[in-house]
C-alpha positions as a Markdown table, in Angstrom:
| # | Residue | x | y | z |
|---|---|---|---|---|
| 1 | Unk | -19.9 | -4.5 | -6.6 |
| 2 | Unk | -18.8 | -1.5 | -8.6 |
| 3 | Unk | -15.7 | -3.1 | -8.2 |
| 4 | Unk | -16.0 | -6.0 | -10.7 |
| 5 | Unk | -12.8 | -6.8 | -13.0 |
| 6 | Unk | -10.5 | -4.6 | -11.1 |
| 7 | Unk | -7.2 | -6.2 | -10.0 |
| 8 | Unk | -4.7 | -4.9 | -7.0 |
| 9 | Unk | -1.5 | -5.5 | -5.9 |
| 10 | Unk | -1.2 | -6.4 | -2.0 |
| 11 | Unk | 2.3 | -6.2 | -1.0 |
| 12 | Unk | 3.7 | -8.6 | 1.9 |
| 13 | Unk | 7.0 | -8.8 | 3.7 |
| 14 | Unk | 7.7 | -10.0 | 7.5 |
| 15 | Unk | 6.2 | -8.1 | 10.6 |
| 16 | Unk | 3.3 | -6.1 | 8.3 |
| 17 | Unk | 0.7 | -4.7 | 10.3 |
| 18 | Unk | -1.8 | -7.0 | 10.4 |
| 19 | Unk | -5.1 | -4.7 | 10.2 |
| 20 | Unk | -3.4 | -2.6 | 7.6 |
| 21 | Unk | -3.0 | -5.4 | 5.4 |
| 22 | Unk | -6.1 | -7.4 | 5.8 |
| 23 | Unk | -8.5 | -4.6 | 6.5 |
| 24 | Unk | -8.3 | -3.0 | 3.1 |
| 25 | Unk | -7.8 | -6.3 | 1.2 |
| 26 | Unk | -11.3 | -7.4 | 2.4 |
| 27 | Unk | -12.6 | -4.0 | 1.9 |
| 28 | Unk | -11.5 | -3.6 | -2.0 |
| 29 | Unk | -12.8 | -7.7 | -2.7 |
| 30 | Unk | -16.3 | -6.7 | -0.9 |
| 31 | Unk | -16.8 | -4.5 | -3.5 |
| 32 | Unk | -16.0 | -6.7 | -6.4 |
| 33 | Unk | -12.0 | -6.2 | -6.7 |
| 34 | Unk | -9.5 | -9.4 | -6.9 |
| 35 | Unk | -6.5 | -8.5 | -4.8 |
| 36 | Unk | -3.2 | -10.5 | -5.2 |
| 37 | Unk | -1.0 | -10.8 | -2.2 |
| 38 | Unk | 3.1 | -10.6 | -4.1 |
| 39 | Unk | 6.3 | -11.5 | -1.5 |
| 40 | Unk | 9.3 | -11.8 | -2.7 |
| 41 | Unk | 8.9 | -15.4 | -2.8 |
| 42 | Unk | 5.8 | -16.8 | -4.1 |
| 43 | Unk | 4.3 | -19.1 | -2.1 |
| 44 | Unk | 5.7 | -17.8 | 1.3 |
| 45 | Unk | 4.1 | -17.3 | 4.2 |
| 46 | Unk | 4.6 | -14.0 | 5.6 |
| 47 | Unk | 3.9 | -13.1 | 9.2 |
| 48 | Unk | 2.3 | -9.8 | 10.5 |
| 49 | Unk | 3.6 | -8.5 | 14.0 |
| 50 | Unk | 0.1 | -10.0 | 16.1 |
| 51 | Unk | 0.6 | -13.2 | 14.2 |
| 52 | Unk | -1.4 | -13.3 | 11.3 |
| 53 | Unk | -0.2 | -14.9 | 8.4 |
| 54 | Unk | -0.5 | -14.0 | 4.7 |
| 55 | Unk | 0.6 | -15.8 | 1.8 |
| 56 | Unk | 2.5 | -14.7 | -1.3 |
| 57 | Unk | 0.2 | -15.2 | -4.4 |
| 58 | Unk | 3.0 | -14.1 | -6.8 |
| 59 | Unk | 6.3 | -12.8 | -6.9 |
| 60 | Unk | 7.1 | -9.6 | -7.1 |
| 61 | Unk | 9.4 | -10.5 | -10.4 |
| 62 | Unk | 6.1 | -11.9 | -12.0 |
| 63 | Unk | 3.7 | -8.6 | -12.1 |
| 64 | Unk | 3.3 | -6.6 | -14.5 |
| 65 | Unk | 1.6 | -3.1 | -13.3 |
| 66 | Unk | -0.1 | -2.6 | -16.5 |
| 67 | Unk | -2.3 | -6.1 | -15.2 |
| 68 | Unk | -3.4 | -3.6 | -12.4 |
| 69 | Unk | -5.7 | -1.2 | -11.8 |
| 70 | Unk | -4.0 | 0.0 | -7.9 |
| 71 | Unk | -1.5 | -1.3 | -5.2 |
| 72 | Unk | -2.1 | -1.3 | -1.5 |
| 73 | Unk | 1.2 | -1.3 | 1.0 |
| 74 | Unk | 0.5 | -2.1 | 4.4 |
| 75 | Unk | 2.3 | -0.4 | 7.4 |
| 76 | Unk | 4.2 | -2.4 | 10.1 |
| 77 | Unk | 7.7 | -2.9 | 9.7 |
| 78 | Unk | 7.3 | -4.5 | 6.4 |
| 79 | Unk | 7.9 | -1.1 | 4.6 |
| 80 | Unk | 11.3 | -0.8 | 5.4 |
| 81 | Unk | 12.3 | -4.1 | 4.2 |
| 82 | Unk | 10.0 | -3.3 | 0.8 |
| 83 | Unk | 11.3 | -0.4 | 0.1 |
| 84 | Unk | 15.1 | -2.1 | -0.4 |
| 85 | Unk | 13.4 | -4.4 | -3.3 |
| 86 | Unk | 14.0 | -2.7 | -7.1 |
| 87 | Unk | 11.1 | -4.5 | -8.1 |
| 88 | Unk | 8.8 | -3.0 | -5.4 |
| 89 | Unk | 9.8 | 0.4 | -6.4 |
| 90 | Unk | 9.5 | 0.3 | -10.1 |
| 91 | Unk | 6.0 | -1.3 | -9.9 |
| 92 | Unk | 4.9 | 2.0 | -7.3 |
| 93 | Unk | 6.9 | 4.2 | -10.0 |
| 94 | Unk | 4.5 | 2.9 | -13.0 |
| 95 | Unk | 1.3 | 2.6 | -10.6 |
| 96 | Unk | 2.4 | 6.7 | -10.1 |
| 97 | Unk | 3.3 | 7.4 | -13.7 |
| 98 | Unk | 0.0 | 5.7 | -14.9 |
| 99 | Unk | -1.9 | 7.8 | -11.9 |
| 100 | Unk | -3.4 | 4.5 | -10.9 |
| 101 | Unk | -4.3 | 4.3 | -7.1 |
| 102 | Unk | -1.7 | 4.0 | -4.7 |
| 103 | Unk | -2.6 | 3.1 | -1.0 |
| 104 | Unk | -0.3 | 3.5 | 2.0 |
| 105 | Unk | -0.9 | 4.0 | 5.7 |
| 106 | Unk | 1.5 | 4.4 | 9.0 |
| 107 | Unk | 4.8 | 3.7 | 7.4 |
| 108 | Unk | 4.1 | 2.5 | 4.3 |
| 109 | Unk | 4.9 | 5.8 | 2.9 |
| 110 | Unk | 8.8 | 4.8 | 3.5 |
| 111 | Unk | 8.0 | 2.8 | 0.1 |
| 112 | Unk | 6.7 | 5.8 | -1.7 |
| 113 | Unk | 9.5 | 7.5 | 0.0 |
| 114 | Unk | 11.8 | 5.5 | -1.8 |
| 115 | Unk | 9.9 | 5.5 | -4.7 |
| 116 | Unk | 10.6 | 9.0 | -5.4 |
| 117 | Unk | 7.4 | 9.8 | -6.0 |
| 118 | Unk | 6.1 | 12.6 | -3.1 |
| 119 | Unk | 7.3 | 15.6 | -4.4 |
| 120 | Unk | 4.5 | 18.0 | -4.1 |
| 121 | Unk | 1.8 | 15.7 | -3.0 |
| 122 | Unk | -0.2 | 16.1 | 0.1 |
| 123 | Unk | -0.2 | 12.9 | 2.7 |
| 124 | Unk | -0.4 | 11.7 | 5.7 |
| 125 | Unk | 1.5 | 9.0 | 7.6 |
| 126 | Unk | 2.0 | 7.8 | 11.2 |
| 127 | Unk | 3.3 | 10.8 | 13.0 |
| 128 | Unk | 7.1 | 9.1 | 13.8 |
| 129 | Unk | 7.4 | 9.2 | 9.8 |
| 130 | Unk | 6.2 | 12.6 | 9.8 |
| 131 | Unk | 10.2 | 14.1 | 8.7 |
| 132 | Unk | 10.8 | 11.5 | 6.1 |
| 133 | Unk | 7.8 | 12.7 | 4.2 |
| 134 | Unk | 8.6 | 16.1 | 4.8 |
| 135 | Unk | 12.1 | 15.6 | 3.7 |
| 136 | Unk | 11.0 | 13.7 | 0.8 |
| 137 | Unk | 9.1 | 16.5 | -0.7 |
| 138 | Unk | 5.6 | 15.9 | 0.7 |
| 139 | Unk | 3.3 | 18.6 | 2.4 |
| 140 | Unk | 2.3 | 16.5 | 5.7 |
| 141 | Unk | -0.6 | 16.6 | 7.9 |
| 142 | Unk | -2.2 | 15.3 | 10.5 |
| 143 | Unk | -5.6 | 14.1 | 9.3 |
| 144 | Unk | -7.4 | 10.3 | 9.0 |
| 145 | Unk | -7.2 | 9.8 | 5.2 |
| 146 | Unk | -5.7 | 12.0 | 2.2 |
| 147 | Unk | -6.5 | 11.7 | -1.3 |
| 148 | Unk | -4.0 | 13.6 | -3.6 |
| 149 | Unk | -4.5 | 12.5 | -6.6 |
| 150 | Unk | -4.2 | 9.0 | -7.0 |
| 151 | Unk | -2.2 | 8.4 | -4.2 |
| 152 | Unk | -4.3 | 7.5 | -0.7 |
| 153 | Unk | -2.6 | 8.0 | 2.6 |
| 154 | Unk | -3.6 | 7.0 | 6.2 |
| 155 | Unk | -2.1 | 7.6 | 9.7 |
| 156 | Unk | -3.0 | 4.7 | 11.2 |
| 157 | Unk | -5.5 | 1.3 | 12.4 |
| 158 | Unk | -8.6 | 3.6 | 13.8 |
| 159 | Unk | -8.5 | 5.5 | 10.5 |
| 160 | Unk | -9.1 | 1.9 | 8.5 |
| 161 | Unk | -12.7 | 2.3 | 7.6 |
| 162 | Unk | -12.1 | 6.3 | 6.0 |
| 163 | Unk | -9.1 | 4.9 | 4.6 |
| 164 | Unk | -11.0 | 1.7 | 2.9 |
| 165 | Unk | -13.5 | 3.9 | 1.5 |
| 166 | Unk | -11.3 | 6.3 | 0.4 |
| 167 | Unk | -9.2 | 3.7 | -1.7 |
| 168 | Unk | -12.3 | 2.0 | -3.0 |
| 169 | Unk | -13.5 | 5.9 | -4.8 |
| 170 | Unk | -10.0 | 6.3 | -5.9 |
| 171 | Unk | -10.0 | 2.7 | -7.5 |
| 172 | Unk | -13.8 | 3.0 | -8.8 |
| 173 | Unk | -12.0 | 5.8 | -11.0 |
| 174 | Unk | -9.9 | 3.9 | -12.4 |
């Protein structure tokens, strides 16, 4: 449990990818963490693309990144709908500025895109993203799991279990 009184952000919009949401949620509470799923509207259900549902815990409006200690975005197309919300990118700008963990797989990295906050930092992504991260100022490659820094990147569902354990080092740090 050597992740006792630690607190992440789980971010949630429409058509998230199931796995990539729920996966590393589970992962980061086995070992101790409280994770808080934030919509835009609290208390809306959201709906990954196979179905699954998650609901909003809070709204984005209501968190304060200094209460956290990391922030996971899932992959799906719920990045490119999170990545139009002001709030969404200032709390990934702190999370960056305070070098607190930031997790993204597949296309979350269109929220860190956004952001502003790849310049110079090594990550990987789903491969169809591959330019944008480029373009953004990333150095991209093809691996399972990058750590950079703070910031934790995967390509995709198989890469899950690297990508969980990678996240949970990164947030034991903190």
């Amino acid at each position: 449990m050597r992740l006792t009184g630690k607190k992440v952000i789980a971010l949630l919009d429409e058509e998230f990818e199931d796995l990539e949401l729920w996966y590393p949620v589970y992962r980061v509470r086995e070992e101790g963490a409280e994770v808080h799923l934030a919509g835009l509207e609290k208390g809306k259900t959201y709906i990954g693309k196979y179905g699954v549902p998650a609901t909003a815990e809070y709204a984005f409006d209501e968190l304060d990144s200094k209460d956290y200690d990391g922030i996971l975005v899932p992959g799906g197309w719920a990045p490119d709908k999170l990545r139009r919300y002001d709030q969404v990118l200032q709390l990934v700008r702190q999370m960056d500025t305070d070098r607190k963990p930031i997790g993204q797989i597949c296309h979350a990295g269109w929220v860190l895109i956004s952001a502003k906050i790849l310049q110079g930092v090594t990550v990987t992504s789903t491969p169809g993203i591959r330019d944008d991260m480029e373009n953004a100022g990333a150095t991209w490659v093809d691996e399972p799991v990058i750590t950079d820094g703070h910031i934790v990147s995967a390509r995709r569902p198989a890469d899950l279990p690297p990508y969980g354990q990678a996240f949970c080092d990164a947030l034991a740090k903190v």
